[in-house]
mmCIF file of C-alpha atoms in Angstrom:
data_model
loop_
_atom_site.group_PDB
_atom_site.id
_atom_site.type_symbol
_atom_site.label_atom_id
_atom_site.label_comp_id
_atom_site.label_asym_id
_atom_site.label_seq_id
_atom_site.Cartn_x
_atom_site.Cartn_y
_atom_site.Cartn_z
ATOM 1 C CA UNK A 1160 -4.487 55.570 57.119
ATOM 2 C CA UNK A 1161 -2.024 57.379 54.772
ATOM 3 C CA UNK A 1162 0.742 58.491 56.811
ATOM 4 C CA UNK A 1163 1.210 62.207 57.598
ATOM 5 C CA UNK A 1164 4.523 63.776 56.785
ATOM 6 C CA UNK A 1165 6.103 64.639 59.869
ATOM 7 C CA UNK A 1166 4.096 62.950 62.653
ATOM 8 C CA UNK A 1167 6.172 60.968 64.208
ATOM 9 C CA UNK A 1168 4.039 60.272 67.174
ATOM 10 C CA UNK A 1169 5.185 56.814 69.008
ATOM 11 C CA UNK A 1170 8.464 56.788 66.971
ATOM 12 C CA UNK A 1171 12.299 56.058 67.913
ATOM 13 C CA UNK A 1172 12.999 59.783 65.950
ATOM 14 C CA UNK A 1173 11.387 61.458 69.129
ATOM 15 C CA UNK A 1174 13.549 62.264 72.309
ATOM 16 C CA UNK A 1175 12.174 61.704 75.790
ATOM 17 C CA UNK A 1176 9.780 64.495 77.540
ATOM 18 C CA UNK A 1177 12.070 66.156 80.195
ATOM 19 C CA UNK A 1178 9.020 66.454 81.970
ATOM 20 C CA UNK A 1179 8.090 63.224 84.465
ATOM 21 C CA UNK A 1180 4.434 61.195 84.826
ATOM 22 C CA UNK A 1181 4.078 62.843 88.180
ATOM 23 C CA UNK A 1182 4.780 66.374 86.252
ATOM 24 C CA UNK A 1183 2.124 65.880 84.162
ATOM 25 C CA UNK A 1184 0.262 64.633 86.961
ATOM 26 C CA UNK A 1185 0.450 67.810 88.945
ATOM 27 C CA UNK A 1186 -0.426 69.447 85.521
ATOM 28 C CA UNK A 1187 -3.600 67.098 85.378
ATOM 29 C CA UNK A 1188 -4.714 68.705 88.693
ATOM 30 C CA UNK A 1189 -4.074 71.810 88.254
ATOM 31 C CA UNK A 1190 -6.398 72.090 85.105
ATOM 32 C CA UNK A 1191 -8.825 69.734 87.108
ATOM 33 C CA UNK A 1192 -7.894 66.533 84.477
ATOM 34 C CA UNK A 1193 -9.998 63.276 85.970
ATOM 35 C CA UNK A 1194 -10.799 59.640 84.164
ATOM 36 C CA UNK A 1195 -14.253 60.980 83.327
ATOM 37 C CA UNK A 1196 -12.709 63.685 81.241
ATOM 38 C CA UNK A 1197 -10.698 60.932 79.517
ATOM 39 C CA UNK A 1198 -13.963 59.038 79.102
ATOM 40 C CA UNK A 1199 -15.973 61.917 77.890
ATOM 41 C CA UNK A 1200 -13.257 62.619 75.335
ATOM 42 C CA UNK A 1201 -13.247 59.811 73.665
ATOM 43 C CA UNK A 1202 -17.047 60.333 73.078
ATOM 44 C CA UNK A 1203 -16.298 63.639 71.764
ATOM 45 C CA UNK A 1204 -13.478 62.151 69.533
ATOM 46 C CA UNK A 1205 -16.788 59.781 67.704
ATOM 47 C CA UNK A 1206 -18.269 62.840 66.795
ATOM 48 C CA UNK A 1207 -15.209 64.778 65.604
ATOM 49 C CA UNK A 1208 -13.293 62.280 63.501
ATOM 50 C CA UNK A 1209 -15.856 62.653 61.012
ATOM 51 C CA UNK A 1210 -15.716 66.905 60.852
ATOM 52 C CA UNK A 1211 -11.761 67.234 61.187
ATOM 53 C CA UNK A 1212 -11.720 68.496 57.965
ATOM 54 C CA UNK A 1213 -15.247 71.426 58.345
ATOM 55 C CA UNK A 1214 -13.004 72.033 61.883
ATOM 56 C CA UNK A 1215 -9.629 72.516 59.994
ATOM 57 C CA UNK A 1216 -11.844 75.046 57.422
ATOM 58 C CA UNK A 1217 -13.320 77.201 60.496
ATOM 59 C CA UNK A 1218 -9.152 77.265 62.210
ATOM 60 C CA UNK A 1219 -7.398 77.998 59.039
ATOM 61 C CA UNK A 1220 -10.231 80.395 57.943
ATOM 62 C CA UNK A 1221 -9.638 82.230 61.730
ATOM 63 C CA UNK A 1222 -6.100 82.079 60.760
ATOM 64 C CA UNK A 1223 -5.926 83.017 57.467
ATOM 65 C CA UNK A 1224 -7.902 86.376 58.576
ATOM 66 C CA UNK A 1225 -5.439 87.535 61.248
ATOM 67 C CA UNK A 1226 -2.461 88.502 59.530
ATOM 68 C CA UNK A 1227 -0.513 88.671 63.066
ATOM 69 C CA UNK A 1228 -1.479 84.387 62.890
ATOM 70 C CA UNK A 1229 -0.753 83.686 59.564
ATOM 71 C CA UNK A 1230 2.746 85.322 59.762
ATOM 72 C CA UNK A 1231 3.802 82.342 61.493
ATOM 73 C CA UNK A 1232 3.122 80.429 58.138
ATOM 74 C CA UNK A 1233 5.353 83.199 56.642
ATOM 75 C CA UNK A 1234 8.477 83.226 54.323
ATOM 76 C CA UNK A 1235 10.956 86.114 54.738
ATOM 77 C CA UNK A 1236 9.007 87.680 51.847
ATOM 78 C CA UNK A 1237 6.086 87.826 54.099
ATOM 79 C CA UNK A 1238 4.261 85.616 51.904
ATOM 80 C CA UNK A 1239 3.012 82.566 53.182
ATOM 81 C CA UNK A 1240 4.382 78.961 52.255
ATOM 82 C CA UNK A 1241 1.051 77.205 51.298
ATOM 83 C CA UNK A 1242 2.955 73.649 51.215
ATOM 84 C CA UNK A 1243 3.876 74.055 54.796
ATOM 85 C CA UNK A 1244 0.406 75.969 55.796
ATOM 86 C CA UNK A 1245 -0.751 72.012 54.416
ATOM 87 C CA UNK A 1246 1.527 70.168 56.018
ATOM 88 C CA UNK A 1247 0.828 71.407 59.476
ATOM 89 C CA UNK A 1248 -3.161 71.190 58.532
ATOM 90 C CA UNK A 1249 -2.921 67.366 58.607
ATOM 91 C CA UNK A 1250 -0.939 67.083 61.620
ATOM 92 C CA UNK A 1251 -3.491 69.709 63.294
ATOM 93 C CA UNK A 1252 -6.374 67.421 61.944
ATOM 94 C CA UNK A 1253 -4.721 63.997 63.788
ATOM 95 C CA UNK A 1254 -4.186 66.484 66.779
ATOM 96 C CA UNK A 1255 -7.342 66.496 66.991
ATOM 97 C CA UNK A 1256 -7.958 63.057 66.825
ATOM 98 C CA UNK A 1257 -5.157 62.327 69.150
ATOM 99 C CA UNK A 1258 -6.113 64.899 71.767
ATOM 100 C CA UNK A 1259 -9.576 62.623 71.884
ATOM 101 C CA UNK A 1260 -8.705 59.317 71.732
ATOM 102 C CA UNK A 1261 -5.029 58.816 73.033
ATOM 103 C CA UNK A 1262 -4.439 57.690 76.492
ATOM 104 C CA UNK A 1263 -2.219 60.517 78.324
ATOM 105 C CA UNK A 1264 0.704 57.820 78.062
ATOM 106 C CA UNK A 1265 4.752 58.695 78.100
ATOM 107 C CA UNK A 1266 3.689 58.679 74.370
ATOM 108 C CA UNK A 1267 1.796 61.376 74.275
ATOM 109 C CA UNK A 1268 3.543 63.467 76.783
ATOM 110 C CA UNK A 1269 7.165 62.967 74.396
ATOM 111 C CA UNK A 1270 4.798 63.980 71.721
ATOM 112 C CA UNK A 1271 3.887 66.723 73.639
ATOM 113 C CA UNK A 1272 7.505 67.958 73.783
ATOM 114 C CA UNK A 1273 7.593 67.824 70.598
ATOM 115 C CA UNK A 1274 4.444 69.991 69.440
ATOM 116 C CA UNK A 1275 6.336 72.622 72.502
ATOM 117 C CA UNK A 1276 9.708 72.692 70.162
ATOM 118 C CA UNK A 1277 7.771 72.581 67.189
ATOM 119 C CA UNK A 1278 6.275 76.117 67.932
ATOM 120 C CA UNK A 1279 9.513 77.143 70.599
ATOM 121 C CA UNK A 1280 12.208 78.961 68.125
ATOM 122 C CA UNK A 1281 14.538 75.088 69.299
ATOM 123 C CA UNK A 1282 12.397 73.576 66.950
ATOM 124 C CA UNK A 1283 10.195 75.303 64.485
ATOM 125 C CA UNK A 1284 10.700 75.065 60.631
ATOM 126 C CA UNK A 1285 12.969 72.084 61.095
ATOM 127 C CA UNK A 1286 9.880 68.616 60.835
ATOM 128 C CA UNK A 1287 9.041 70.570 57.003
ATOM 129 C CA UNK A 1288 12.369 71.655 55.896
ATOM 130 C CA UNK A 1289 11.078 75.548 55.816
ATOM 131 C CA UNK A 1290 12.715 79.219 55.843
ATOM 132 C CA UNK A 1291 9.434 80.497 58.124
ATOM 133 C CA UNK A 1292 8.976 83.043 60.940
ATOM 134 C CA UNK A 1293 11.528 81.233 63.660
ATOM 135 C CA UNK A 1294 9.064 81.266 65.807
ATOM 136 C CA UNK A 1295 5.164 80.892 67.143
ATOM 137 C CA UNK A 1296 5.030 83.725 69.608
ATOM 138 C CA UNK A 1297 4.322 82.275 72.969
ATOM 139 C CA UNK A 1298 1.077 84.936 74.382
ATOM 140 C CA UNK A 1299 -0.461 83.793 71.089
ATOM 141 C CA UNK A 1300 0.375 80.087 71.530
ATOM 142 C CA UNK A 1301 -1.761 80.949 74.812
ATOM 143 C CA UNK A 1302 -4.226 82.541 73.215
ATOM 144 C CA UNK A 1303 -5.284 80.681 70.923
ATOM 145 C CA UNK A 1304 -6.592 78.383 73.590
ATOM 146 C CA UNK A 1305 -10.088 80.341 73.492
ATOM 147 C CA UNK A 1306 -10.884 80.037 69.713
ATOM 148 C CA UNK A 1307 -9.592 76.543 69.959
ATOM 149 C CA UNK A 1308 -11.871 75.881 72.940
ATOM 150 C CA UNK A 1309 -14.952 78.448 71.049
ATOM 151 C CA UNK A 1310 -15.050 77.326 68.317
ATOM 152 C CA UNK A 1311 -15.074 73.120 68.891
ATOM 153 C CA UNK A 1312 -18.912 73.363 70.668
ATOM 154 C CA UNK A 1313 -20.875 74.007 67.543
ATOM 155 C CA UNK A 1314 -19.333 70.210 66.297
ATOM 156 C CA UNK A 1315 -19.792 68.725 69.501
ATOM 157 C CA UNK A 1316 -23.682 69.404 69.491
ATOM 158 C CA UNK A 1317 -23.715 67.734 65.828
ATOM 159 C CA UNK A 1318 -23.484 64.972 67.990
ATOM 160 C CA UNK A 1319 -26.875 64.751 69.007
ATOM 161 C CA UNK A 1320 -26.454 64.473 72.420
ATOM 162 C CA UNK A 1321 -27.953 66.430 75.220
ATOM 163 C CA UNK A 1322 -26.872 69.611 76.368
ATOM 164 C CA UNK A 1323 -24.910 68.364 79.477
ATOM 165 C CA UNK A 1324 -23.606 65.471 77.300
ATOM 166 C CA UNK A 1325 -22.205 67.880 75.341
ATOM 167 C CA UNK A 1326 -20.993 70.374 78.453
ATOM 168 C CA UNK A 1327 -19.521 67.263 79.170
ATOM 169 C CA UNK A 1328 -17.291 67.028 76.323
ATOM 170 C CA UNK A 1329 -16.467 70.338 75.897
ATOM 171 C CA UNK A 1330 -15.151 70.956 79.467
ATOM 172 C CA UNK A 1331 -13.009 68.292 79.132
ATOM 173 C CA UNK A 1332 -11.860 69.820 75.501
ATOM 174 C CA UNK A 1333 -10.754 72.887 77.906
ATOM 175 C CA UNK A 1334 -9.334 71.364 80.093
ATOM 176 C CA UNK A 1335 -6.821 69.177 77.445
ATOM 177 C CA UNK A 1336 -6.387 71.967 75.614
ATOM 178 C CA UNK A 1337 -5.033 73.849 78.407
ATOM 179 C CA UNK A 1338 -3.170 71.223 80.209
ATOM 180 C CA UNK A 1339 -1.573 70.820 76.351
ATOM 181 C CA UNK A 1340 -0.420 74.471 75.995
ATOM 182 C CA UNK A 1341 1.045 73.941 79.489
ATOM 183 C CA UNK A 1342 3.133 71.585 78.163
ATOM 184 C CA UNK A 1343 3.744 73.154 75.108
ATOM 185 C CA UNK A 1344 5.084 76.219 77.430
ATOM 186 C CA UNK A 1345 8.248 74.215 77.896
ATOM 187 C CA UNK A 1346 9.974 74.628 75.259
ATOM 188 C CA UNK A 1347 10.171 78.384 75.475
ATOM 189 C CA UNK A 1348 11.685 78.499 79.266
ATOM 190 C CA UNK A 1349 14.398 77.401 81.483
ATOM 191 C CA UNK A 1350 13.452 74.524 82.949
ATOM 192 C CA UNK A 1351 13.773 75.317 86.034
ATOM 193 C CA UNK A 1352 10.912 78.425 85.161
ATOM 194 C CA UNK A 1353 8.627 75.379 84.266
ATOM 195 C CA UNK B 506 -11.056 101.305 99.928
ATOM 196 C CA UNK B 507 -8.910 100.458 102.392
ATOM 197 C CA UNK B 508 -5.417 100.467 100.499
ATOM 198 C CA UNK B 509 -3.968 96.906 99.674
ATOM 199 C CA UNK B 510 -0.302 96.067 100.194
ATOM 200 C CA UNK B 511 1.426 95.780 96.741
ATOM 201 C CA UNK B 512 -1.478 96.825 94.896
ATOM 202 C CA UNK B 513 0.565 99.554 92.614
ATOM 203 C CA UNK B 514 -1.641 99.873 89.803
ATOM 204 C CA UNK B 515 -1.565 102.896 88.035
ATOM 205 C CA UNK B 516 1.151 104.425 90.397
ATOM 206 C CA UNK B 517 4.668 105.605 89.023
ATOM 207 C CA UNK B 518 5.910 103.119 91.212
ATOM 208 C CA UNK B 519 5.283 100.747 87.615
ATOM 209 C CA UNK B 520 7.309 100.706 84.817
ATOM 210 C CA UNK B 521 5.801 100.882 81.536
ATOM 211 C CA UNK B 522 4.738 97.359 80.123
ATOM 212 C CA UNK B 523 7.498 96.479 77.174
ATOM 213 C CA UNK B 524 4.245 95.398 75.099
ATOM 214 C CA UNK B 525 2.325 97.775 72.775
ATOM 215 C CA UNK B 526 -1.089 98.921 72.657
ATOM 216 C CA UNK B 527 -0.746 97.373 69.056
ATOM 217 C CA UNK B 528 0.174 94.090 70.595
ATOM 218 C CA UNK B 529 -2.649 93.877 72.967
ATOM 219 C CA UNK B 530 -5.069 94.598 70.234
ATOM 220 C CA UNK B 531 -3.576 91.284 68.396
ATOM 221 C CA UNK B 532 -3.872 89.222 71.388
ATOM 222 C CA UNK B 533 -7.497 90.353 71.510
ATOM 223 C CA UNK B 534 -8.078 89.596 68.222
ATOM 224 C CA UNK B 535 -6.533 85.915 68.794
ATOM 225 C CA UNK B 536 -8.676 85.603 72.041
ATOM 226 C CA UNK B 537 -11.523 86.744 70.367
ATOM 227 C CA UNK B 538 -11.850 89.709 72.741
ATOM 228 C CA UNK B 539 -14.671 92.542 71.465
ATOM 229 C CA UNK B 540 -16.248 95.832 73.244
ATOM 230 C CA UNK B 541 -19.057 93.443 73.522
ATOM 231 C CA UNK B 542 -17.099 91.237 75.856
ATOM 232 C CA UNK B 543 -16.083 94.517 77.644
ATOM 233 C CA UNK B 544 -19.593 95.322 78.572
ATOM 234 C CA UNK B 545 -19.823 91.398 79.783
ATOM 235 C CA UNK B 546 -17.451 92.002 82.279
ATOM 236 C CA UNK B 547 -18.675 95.161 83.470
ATOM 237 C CA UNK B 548 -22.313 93.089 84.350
ATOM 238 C CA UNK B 549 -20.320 90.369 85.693
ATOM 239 C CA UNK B 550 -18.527 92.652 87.668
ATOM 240 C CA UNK B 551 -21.708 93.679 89.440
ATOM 241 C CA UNK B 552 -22.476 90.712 90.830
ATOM 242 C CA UNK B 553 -18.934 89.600 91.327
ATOM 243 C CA UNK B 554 -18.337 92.360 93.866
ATOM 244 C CA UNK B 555 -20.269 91.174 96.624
ATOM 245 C CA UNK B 556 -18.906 87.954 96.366
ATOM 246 C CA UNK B 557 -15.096 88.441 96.284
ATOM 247 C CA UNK B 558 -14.598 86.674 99.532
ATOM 248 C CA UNK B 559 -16.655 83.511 98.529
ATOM 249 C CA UNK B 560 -14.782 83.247 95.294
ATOM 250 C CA UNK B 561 -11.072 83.402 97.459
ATOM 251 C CA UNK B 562 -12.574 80.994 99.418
ATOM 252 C CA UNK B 563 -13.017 78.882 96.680
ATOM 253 C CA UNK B 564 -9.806 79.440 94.873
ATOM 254 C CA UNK B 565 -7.756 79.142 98.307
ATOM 255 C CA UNK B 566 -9.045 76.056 99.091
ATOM 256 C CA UNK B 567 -7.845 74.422 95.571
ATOM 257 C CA UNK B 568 -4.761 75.651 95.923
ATOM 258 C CA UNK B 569 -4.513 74.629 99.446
ATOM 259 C CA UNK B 570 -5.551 71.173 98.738
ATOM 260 C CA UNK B 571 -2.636 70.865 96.321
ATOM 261 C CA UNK B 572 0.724 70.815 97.481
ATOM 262 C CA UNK B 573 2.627 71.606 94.027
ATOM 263 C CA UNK B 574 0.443 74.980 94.186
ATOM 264 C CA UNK B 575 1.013 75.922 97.885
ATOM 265 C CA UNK B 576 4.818 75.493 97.113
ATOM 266 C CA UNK B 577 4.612 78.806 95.859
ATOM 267 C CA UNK B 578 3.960 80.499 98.980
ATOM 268 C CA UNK B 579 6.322 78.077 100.871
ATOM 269 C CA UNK B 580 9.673 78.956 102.570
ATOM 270 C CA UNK B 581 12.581 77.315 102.503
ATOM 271 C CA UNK B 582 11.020 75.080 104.993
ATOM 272 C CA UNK B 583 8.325 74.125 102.838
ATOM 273 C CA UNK B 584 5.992 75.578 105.076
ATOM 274 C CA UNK B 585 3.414 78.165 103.173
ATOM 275 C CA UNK B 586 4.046 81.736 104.805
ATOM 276 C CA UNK B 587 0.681 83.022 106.116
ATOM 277 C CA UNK B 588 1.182 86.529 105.980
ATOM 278 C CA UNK B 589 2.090 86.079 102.103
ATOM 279 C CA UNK B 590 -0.764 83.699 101.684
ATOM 280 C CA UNK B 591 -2.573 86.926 102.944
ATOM 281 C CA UNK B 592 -1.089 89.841 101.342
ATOM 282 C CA UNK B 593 -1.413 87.561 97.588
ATOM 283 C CA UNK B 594 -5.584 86.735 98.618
ATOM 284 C CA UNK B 595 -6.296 90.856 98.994
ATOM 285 C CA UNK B 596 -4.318 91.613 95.733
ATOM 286 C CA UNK B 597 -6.563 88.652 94.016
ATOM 287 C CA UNK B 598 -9.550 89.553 95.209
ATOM 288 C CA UNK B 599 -8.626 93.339 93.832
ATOM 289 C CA UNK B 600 -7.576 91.268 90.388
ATOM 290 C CA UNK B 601 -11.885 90.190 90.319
ATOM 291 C CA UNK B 602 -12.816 93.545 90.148
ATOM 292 C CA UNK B 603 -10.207 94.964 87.832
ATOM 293 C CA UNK B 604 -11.142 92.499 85.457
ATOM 294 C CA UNK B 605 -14.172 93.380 85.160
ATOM 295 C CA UNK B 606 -14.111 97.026 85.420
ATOM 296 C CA UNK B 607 -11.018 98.477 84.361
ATOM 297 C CA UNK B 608 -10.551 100.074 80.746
ATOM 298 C CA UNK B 609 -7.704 97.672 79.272
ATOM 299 C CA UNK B 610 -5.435 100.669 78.421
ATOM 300 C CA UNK B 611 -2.103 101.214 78.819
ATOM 301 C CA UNK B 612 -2.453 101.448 83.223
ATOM 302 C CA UNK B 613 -3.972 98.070 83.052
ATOM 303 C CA UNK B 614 -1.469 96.843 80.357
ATOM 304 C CA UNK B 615 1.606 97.981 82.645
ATOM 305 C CA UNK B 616 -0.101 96.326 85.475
ATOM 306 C CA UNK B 617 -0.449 92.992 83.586
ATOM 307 C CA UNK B 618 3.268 92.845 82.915
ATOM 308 C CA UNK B 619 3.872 93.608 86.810
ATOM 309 C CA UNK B 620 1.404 90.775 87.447
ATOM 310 C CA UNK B 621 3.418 88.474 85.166
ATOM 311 C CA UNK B 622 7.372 89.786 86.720
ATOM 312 C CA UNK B 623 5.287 88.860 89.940
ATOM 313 C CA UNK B 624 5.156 85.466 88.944
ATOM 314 C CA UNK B 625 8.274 85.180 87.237
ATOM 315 C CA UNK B 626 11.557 84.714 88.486
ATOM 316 C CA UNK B 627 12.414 88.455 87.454
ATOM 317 C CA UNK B 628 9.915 89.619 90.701
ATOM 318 C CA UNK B 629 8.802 86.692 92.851
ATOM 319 C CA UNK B 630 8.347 87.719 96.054
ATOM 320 C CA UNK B 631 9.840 91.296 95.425
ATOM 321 C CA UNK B 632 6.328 92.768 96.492
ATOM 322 C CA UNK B 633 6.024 91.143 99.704
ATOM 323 C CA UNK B 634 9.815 90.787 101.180
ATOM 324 C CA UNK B 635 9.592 87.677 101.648
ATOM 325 C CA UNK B 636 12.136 84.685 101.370
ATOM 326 C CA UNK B 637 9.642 81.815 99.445
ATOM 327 C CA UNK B 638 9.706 79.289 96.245
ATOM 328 C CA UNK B 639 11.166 81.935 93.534
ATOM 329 C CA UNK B 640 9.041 81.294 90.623
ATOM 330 C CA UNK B 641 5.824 79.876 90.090
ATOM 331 C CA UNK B 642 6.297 77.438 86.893
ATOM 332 C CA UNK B 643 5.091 78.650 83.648
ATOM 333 C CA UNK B 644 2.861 75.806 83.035
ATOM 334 C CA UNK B 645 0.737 75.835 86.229
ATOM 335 C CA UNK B 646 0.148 79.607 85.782
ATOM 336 C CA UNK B 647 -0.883 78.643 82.407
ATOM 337 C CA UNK B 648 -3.052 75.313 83.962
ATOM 338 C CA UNK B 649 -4.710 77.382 86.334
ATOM 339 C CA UNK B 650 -7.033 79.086 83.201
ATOM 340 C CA UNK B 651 -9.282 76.066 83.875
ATOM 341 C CA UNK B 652 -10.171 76.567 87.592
ATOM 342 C CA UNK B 653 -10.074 80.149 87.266
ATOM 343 C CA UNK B 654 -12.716 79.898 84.725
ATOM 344 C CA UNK B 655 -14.632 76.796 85.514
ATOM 345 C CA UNK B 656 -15.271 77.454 89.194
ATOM 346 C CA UNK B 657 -16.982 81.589 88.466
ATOM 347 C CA UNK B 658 -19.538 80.272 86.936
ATOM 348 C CA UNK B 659 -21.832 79.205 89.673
ATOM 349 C CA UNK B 660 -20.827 82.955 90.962
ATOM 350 C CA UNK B 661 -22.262 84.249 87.666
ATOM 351 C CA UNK B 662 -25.279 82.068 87.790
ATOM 352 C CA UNK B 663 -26.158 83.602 91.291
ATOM 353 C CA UNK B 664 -27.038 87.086 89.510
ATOM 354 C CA UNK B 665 -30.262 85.452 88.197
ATOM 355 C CA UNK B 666 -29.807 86.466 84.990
ATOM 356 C CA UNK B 667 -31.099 84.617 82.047
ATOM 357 C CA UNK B 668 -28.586 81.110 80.713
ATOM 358 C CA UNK B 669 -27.642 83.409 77.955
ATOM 359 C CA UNK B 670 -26.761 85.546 79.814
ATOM 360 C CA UNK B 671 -24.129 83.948 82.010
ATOM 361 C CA UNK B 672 -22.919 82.390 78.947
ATOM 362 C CA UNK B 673 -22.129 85.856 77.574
ATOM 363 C CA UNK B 674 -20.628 86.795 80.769
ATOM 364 C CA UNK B 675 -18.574 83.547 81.122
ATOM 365 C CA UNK B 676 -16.905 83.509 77.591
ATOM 366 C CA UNK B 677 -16.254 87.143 78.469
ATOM 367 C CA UNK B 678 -14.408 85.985 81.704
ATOM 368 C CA UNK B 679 -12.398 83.037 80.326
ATOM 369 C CA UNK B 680 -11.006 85.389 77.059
ATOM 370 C CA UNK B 681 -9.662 87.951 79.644
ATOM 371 C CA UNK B 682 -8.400 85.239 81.913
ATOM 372 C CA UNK B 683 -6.250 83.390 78.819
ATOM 373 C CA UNK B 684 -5.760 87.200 77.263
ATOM 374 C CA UNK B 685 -4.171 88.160 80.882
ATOM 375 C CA UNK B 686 -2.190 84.825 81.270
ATOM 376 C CA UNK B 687 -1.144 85.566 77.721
ATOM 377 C CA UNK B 688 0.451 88.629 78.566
ATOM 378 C CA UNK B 689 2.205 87.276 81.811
ATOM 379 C CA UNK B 690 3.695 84.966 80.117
ATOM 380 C CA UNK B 691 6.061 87.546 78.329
ATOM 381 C CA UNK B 692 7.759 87.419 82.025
ATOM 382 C CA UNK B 693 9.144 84.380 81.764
ATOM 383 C CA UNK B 694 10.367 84.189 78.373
ATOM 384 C CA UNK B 695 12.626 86.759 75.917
ATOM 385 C CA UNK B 696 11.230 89.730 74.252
ATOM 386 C CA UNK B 697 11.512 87.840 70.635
ATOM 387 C CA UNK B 698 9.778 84.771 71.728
ATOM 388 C CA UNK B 699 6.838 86.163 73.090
#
């Protein structure tokens, strides 16, 4: 694997979640989280890893025609900064790779943190050295959970399986995508609004 | 209609939502949010009506069953407080039909941003009077997308209606429920990071 600029997933350069185990735990029930979601996946992640990049194409395309998105991407010219529009694209495409096959670990939850400040005005700009928009408004950050969530099925049913194999899979793309954006969420509030 | 305690939509009793009509269209667009999904709703909304009670039922009992989401409606004590537990299950149930049947215009926009100061620290427990937990945390109101939407299904499916059908009208549901969460999230954070 060629190594992404900026992930720094499992690394000493990331600081601790502030959030606990049992925080996410409470997080994992509240979006309805269980070990057969973890199982299911890790099936979905077989199918994926080999589309991350036709999956990047349909995101960036959705993206790249909503200019209220791309402005995120967006120099004070307005214009956007295609090396960092790249630069995010691969750690978006291990995202998705991650989301799949990494177990839910203090690992992932400091990465979590990170992806939060990453998008939060503490931390955006900063991993890829860019003059951008200072921050990824927070109701979009939310909403972009649907076309996230939309727009994964079609590549899950590549797989072959059978339609509640693939019901499977997707409900349990939901519900990590959600339980992510919770997290995320964090970095934009108080804690004690958290 | 019997009148509901707290249910102020579309009195002067509201102040006007600090969100545009120009911003709701954009969190449409990123929720993928068309007319088409407005006529969804309406259908849903027919055979969601007679069913409110079945679908608190359902909802109640999740949230009863976990104690980091009853801490919302707990005193100081810790001890939920019926009456509020009450007065928040006749507003929900009221939330159903709006959903499905209200115009999302500028009313139903300045409602949304009550909903969200309702949640936030800014209004918790303003509506009611009553002395409980005085927020409910950003990330569970986020979390809770996933029961909201995964449990109306099986509501939906009792219509009788064709599988396309409920899909139409389910994908409808979950974009106004993450479109709606989207907006009352701009309680909780400041105007620029929202």
């Amino acid at each position: 694997m060629t190594s992404i600029p900026g992930y720094t997933y499992g690394t000493t350069q990331l600081s601790s979640s502030p959030l606990t185990m049992e925080d996410l735990e409470q997080l994992k029930a509240s979006v309805l989280f269980t070990a057969e979601d973890a199982r299911a996946l890790a099936e979905a992640g077989e199918i994926l890893s080999g589309r991350v990049d036709e999956i990047l194409d349909v995101w960036y395309g959705f993206v790249g025609a909503n200019p209220h998105l791309v402005a995120s991407f967006a120099g004070p010219d307005g214009v956007p900064i295609a090396a960092y529009l790249d630069a995010v694209r691969r750690r978006f495409g291990q995202w998705i790779l991650d989301t799949c096959a990494r177990p839910y670990d203090q690992a992932w939850l400091d990465y979590q943190h990170e992806i939060g400040l990453r998008h939060a005005r503490a931390g955006k700009n900063r991993t890829d050295g860019v003059v951008a928009a200072p921050v990824v408004p927070l109701g979009h950050v939310i909403a972009l959970i649907v076309p996230i969530v939309v727009t994964i099925r079609p590549f899950l049913e590549k797989g072959g399986g059978s339609t509640a194999d693939v019901e499977r899979m997707h409900a349990a793309w939901f519900k990590s995508v959600t339980l992510q954006v919770a997290l995320w969420s964090r970095g934009y509030v108080a804690p004690e609004d958290h």
